Short mmCIF file of C-alpha atoms and ligand atoms in Angstrom, two decimals:
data_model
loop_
_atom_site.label_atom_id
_atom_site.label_comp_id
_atom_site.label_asym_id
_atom_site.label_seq_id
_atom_site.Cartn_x
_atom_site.Cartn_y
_atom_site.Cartn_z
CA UNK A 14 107.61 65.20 150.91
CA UNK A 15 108.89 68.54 149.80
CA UNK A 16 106.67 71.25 147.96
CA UNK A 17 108.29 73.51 145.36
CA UNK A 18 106.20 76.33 144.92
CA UNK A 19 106.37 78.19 142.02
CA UNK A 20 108.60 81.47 141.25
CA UNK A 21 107.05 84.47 143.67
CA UNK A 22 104.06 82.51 144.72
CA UNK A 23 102.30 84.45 146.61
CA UNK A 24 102.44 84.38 150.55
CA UNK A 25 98.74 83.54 150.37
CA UNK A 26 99.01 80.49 148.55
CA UNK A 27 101.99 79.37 150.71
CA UNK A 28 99.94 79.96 153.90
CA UNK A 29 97.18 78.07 152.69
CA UNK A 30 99.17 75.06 151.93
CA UNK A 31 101.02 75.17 155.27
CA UNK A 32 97.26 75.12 156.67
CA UNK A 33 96.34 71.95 154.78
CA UNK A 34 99.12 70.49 156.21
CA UNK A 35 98.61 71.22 159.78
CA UNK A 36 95.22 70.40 159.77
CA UNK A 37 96.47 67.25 158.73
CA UNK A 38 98.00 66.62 161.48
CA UNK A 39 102.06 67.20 160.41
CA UNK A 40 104.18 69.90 159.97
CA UNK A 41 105.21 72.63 157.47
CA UNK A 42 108.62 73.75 157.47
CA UNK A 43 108.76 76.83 155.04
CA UNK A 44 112.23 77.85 153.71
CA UNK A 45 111.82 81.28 151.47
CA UNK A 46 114.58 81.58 148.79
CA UNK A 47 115.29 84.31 146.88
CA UNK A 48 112.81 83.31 143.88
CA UNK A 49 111.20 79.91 145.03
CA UNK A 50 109.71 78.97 148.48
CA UNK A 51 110.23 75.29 149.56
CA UNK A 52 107.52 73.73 151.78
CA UNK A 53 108.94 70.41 153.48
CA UNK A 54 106.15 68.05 155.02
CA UNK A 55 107.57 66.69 158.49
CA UNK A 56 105.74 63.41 159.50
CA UNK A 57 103.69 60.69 158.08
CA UNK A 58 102.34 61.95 154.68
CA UNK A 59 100.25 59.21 153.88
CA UNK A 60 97.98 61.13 155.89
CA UNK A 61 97.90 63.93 153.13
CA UNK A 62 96.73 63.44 149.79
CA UNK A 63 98.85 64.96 146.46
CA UNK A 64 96.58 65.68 144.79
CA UNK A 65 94.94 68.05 147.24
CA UNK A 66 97.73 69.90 146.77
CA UNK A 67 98.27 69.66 143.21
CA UNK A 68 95.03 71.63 142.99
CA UNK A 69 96.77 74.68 144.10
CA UNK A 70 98.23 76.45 140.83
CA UNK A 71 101.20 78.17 142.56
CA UNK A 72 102.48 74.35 143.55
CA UNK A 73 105.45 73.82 140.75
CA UNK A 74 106.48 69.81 141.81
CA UNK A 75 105.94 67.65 144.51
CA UNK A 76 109.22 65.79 145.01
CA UNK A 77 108.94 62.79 147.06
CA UNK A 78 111.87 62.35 149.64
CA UNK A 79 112.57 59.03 150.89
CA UNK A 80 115.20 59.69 153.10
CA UNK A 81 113.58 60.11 156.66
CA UNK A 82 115.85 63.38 157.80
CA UNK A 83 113.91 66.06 156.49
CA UNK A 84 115.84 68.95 158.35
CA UNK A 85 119.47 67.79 157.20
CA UNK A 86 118.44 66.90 153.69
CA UNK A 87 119.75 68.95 150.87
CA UNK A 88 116.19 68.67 148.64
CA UNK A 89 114.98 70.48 151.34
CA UNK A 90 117.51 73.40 152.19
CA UNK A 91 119.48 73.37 148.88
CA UNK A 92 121.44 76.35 150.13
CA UNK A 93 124.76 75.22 152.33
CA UNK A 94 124.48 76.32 156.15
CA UNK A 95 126.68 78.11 157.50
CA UNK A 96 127.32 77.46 161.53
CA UNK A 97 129.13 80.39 162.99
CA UNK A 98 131.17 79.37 166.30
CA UNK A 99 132.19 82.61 168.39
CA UNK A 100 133.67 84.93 165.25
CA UNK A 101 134.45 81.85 162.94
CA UNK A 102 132.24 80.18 160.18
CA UNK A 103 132.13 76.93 159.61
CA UNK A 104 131.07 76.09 155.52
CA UNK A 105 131.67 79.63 154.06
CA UNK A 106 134.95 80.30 152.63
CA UNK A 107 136.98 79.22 154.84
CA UNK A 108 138.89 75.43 155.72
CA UNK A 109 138.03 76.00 159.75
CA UNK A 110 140.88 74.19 161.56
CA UNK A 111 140.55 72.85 165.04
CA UNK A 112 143.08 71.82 166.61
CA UNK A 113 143.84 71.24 170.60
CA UNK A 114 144.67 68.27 173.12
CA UNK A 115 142.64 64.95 173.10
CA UNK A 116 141.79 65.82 177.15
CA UNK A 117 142.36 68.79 179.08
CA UNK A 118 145.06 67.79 181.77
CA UNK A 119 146.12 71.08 183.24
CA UNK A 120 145.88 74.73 182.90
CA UNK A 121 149.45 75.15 181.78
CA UNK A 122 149.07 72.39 178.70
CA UNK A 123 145.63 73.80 177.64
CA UNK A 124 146.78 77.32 177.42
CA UNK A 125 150.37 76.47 175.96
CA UNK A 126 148.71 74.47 173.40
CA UNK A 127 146.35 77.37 172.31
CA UNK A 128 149.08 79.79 171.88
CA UNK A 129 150.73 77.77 169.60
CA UNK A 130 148.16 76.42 167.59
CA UNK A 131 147.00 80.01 167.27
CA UNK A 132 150.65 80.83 165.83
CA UNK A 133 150.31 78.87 163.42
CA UNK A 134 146.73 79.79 161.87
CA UNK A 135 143.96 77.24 163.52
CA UNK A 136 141.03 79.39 164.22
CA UNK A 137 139.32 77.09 166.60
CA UNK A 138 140.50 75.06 169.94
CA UNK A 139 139.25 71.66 170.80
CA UNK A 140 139.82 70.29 174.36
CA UNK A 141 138.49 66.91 175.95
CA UNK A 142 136.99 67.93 179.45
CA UNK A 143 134.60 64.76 179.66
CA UNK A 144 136.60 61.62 178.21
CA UNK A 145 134.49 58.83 177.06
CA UNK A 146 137.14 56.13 177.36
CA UNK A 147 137.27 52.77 176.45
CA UNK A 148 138.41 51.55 179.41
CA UNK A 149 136.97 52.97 183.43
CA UNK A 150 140.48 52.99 184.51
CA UNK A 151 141.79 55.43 181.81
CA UNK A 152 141.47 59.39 182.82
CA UNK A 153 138.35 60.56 182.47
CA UNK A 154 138.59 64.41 182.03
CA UNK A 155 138.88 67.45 184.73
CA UNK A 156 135.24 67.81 184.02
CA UNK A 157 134.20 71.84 185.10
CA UNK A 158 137.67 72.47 186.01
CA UNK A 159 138.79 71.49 182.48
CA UNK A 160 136.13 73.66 180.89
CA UNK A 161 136.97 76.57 183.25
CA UNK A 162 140.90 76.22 181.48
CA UNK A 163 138.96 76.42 178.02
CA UNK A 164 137.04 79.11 178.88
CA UNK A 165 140.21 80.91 180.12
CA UNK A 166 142.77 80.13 176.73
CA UNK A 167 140.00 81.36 174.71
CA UNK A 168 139.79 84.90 177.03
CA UNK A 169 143.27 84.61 176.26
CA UNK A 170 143.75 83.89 172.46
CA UNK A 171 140.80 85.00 171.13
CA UNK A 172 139.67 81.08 169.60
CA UNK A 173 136.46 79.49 170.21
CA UNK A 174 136.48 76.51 171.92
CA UNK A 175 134.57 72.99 171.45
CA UNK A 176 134.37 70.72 174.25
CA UNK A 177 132.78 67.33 173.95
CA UNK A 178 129.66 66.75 176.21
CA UNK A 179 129.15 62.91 177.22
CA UNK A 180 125.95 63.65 180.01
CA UNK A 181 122.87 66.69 180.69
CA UNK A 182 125.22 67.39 183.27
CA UNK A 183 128.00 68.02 181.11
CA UNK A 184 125.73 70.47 178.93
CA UNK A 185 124.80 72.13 181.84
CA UNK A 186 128.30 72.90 182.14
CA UNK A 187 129.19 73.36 179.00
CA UNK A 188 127.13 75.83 177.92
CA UNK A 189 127.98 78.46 180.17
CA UNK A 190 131.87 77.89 179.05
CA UNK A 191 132.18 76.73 175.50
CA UNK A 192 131.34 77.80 172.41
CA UNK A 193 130.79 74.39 170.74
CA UNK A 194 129.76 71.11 171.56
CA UNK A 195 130.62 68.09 170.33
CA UNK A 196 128.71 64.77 170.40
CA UNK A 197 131.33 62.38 170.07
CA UNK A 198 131.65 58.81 168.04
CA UNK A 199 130.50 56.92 171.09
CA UNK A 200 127.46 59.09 171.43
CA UNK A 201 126.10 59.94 167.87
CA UNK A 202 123.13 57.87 168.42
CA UNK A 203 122.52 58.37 172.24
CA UNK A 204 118.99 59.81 171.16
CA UNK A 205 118.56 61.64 174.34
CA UNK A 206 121.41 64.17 174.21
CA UNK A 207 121.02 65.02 170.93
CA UNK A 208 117.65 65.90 171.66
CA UNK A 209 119.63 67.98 174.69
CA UNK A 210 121.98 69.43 172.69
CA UNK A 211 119.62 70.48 170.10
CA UNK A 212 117.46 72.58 173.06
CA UNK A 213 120.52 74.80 173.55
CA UNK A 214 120.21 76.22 170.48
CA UNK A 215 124.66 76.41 170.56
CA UNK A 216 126.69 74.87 167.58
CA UNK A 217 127.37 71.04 167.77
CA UNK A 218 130.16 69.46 166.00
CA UNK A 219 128.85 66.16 165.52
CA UNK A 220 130.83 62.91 164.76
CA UNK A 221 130.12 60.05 163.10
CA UNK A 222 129.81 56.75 165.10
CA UNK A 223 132.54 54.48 164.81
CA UNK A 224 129.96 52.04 162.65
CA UNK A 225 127.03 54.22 161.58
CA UNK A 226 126.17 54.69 157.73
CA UNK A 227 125.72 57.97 156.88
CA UNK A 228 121.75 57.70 156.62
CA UNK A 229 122.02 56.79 160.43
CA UNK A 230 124.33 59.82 161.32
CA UNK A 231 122.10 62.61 159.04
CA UNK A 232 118.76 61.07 161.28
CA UNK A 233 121.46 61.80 164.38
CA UNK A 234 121.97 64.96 162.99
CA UNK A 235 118.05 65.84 162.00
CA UNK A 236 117.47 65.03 165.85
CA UNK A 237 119.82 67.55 166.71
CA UNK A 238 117.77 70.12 164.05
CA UNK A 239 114.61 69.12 165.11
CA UNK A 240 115.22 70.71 168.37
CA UNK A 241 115.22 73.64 166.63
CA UNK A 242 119.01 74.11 166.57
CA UNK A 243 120.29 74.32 162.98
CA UNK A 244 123.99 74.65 163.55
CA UNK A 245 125.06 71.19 163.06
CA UNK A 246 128.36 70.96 161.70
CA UNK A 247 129.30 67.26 160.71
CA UNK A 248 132.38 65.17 161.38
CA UNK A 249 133.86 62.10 159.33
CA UNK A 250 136.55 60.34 162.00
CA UNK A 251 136.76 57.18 160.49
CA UNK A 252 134.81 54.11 160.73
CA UNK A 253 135.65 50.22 161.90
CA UNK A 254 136.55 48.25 159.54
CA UNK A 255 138.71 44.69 158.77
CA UNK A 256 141.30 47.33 158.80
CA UNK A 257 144.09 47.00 161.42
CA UNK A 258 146.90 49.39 159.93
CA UNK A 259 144.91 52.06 161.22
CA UNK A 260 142.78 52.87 164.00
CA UNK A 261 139.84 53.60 162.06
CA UNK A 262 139.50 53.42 158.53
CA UNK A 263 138.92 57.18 157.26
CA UNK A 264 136.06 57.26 154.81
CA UNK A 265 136.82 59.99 152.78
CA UNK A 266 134.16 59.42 150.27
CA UNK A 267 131.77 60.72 152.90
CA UNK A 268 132.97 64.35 152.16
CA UNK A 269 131.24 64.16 148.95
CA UNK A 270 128.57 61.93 149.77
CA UNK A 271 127.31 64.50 152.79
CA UNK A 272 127.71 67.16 149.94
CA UNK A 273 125.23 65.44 147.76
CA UNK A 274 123.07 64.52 150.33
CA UNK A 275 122.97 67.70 153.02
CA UNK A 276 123.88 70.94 153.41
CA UNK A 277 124.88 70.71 156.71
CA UNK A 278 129.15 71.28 156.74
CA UNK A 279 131.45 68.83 157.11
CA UNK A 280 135.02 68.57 158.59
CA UNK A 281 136.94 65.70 158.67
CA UNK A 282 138.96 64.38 162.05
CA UNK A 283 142.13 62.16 160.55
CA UNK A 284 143.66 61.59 163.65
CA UNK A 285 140.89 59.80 165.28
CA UNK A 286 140.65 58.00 161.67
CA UNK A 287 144.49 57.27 161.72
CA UNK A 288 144.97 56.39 165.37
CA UNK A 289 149.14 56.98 164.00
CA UNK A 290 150.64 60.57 163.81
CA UNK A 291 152.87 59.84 160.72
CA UNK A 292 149.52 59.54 158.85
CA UNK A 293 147.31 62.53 160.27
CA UNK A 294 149.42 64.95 157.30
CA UNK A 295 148.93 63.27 154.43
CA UNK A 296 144.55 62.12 155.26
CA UNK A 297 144.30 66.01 156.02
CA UNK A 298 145.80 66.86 153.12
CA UNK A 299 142.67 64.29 151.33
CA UNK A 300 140.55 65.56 153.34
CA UNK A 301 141.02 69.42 151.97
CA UNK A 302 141.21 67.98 148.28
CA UNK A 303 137.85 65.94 148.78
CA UNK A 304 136.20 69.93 150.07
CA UNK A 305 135.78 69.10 153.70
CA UNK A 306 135.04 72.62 155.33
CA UNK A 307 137.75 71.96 157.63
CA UNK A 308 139.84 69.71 160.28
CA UNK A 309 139.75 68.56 163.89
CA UNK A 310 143.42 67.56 164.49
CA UNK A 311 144.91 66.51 168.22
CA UNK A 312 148.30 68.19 168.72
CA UNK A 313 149.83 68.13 172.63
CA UNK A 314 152.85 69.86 173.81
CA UNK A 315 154.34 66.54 174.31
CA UNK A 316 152.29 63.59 172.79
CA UNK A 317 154.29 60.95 174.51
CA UNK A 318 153.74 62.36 177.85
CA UNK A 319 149.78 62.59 176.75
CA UNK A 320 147.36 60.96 178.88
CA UNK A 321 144.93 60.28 176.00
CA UNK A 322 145.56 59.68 172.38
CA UNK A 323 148.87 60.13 172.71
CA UNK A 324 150.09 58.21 169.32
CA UNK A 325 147.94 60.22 166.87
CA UNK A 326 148.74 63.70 168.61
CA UNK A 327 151.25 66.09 166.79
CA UNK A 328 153.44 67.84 168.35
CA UNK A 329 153.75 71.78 167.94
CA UNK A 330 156.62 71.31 165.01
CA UNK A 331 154.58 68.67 163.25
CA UNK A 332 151.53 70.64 163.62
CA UNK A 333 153.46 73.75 161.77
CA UNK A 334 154.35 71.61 159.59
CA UNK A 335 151.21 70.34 158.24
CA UNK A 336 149.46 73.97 158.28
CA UNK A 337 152.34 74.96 155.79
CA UNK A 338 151.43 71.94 153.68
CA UNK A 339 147.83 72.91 153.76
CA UNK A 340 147.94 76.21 152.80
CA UNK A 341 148.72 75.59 149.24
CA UNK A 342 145.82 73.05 149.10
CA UNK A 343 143.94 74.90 150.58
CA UNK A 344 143.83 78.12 148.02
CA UNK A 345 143.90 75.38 144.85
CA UNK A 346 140.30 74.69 146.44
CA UNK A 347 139.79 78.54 146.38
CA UNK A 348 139.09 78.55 149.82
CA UNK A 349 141.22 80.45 152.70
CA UNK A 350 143.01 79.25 155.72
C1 PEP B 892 137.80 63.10 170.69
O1 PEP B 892 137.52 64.00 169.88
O2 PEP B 892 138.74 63.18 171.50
C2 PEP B 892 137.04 61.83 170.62
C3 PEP B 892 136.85 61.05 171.68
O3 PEP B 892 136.60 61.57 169.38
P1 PEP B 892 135.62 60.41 168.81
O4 PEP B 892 134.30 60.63 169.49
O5 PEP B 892 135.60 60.68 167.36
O6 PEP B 892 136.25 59.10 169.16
MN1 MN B 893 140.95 61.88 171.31
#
């Protein structure tokens, strides 16, 4: 439930409603606009009754919200967040483009890869140090090493990096390297490190699970908020489908969807979604048009020699390639690149 106070209520009326709620036994979240202050009721609110409320002549409406994310739920927070990551935003202005190897398998390839990817305009690097593969036998990441190669190419370049995080063990890591983490696919609904990653209080790029709606990746996401960490920024990688053609099937209707629905950004990851690089160019290019706040894409110094996701990494040419077909796109959405 969500209480819309009226225009400059007074900070007297909106403490005594947050009271009435508390005593009730749930919680007020209070988010002060500009004008109007928004009170949203966390937790079972059968146990409070409207019209005890309604008796308070400040209270404009009482909007009902049936979605159970609260946090991540634009009736709540109409105003877009904006996650900052290092000295880049994510959901302002600009189409944020990551861009980096699947894994990190050696100094030399992680910093190679961030100097060119750099030349060519992404602001951010991504860089698999914990691999949650399909198969045991597959590599499995250089673990602190890896991040100690992120943390190096950014001292380097000047780009934030985003490492996924798979364990507590790999936050504990993490956070004293990166400047993003992500919760990948596999993980979006491991309850437990959301909860984790939400107590560090650092952006997390979130992705959506290979078959979760998008009701079941906001609640992932309001986890992730409800440990009081805000920055959430949301991405759309594709989901299983009948589909063979491509790896995934990329759902670009989510971009507008998670619009309607949240205020948390959203970037879109086609290379995951395509599983093929001839295709990565042309979903990107969708993605921008549909107002994603941005990319992920994989790009290796030599994608057949990669020792994950090989097929649907570019290489440095192709990646040049498809940043100079963005950039058009990109300014027709009046955004920047
Ligand atoms: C990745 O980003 O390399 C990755 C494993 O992505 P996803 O979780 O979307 O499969
Ligand atoms: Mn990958």
């Amino acid at each position: 439930m969500i209480i819309v106070m009226k225009p400059k209520a007074r900070q007297e009326s909106i403490e005594r409603i947050k009271n009435l709620i508390e005593e009730n036994g749930l919680q007020a979240h209070i988010s002060a606009g500009h004008e109007v202050t928004i009170i949203g009721v966390i937790g079972d609110k059968a146990r409070l009754k409207e019209h005890n409320l309604a008796i308070y002549d400040e209270v404009d409406k009482i909007v009902d919200v049936t979605e159970s994310y609260k946090l991540a739920n634009k009736k709540f927070h109409p105003e877009p967040t904006i996650v900052k990551v290092g000295n880049v935003t994510i959901g302002g202005g600009t189409a944020v483009i990551m861009a980096g190897p699947c894994a990190v398998e050696n100094r030399d390839q992680l910093l190679t890869t961030a100097l060119e990817i750099k030349k060519y305009g992404a602001h951010i690097l991504r860089g698999g140090a914990y691999k949650p593969r399909t198969s045991p036998y597959s590599f499995q990441g250089l673990e602190e090493e890896g991040l100690s190669y992120m943390k190096e190419a950014r001292e380097i370049t000047g780009l934030p990096v985003v490492c996924e995080v798979t364990s507590l063990e790999a936050i504990e890591s993490a956070v004293k390297y990166v400047d993003m983490l992500q919760i990948g696919a596999r993980n979006m609904q491991n309850f437990y490190l959301l909860k984790e990653a939400g107590k560090t209080g650092m952006p997390v790029l979130l992705k959506r699970g290979l078959s979760a709606t998008i009701d079941e990746w906001l609640n992932a996401a309001e986890y992730i908020i409800a440990a009081g960490n805000p920055n959430v920024v949301l991405c759309e990688r594709g989901i299983r489908t009948f589909e063979t053609a491509t790896r995934n099937t990329l759902d670009i209707s989510a971009v507008p969807v998670i619009r309607e629905k949240s205020h948390l950004p959203i970037i879109v990851d086609p290379s995951h979604a395509a599983g093929v690089r001839a295709y990565v160019k042309s979903l990107s290019m969708a993605a921008i048009a549909a107002g994603a706040d941005g990319l992920m894409i994989e790009t290796h110094p030599d994608p057949s020699k990669a020792l994950s996701d090989g097929p649907q990494s570019l290489s440095f040419d192709q990646f040049e390639d498809m940043m100079a077909a963005l950039k058009p796109l990109v300014e027709l959405m009046g955004k920047k690149m």
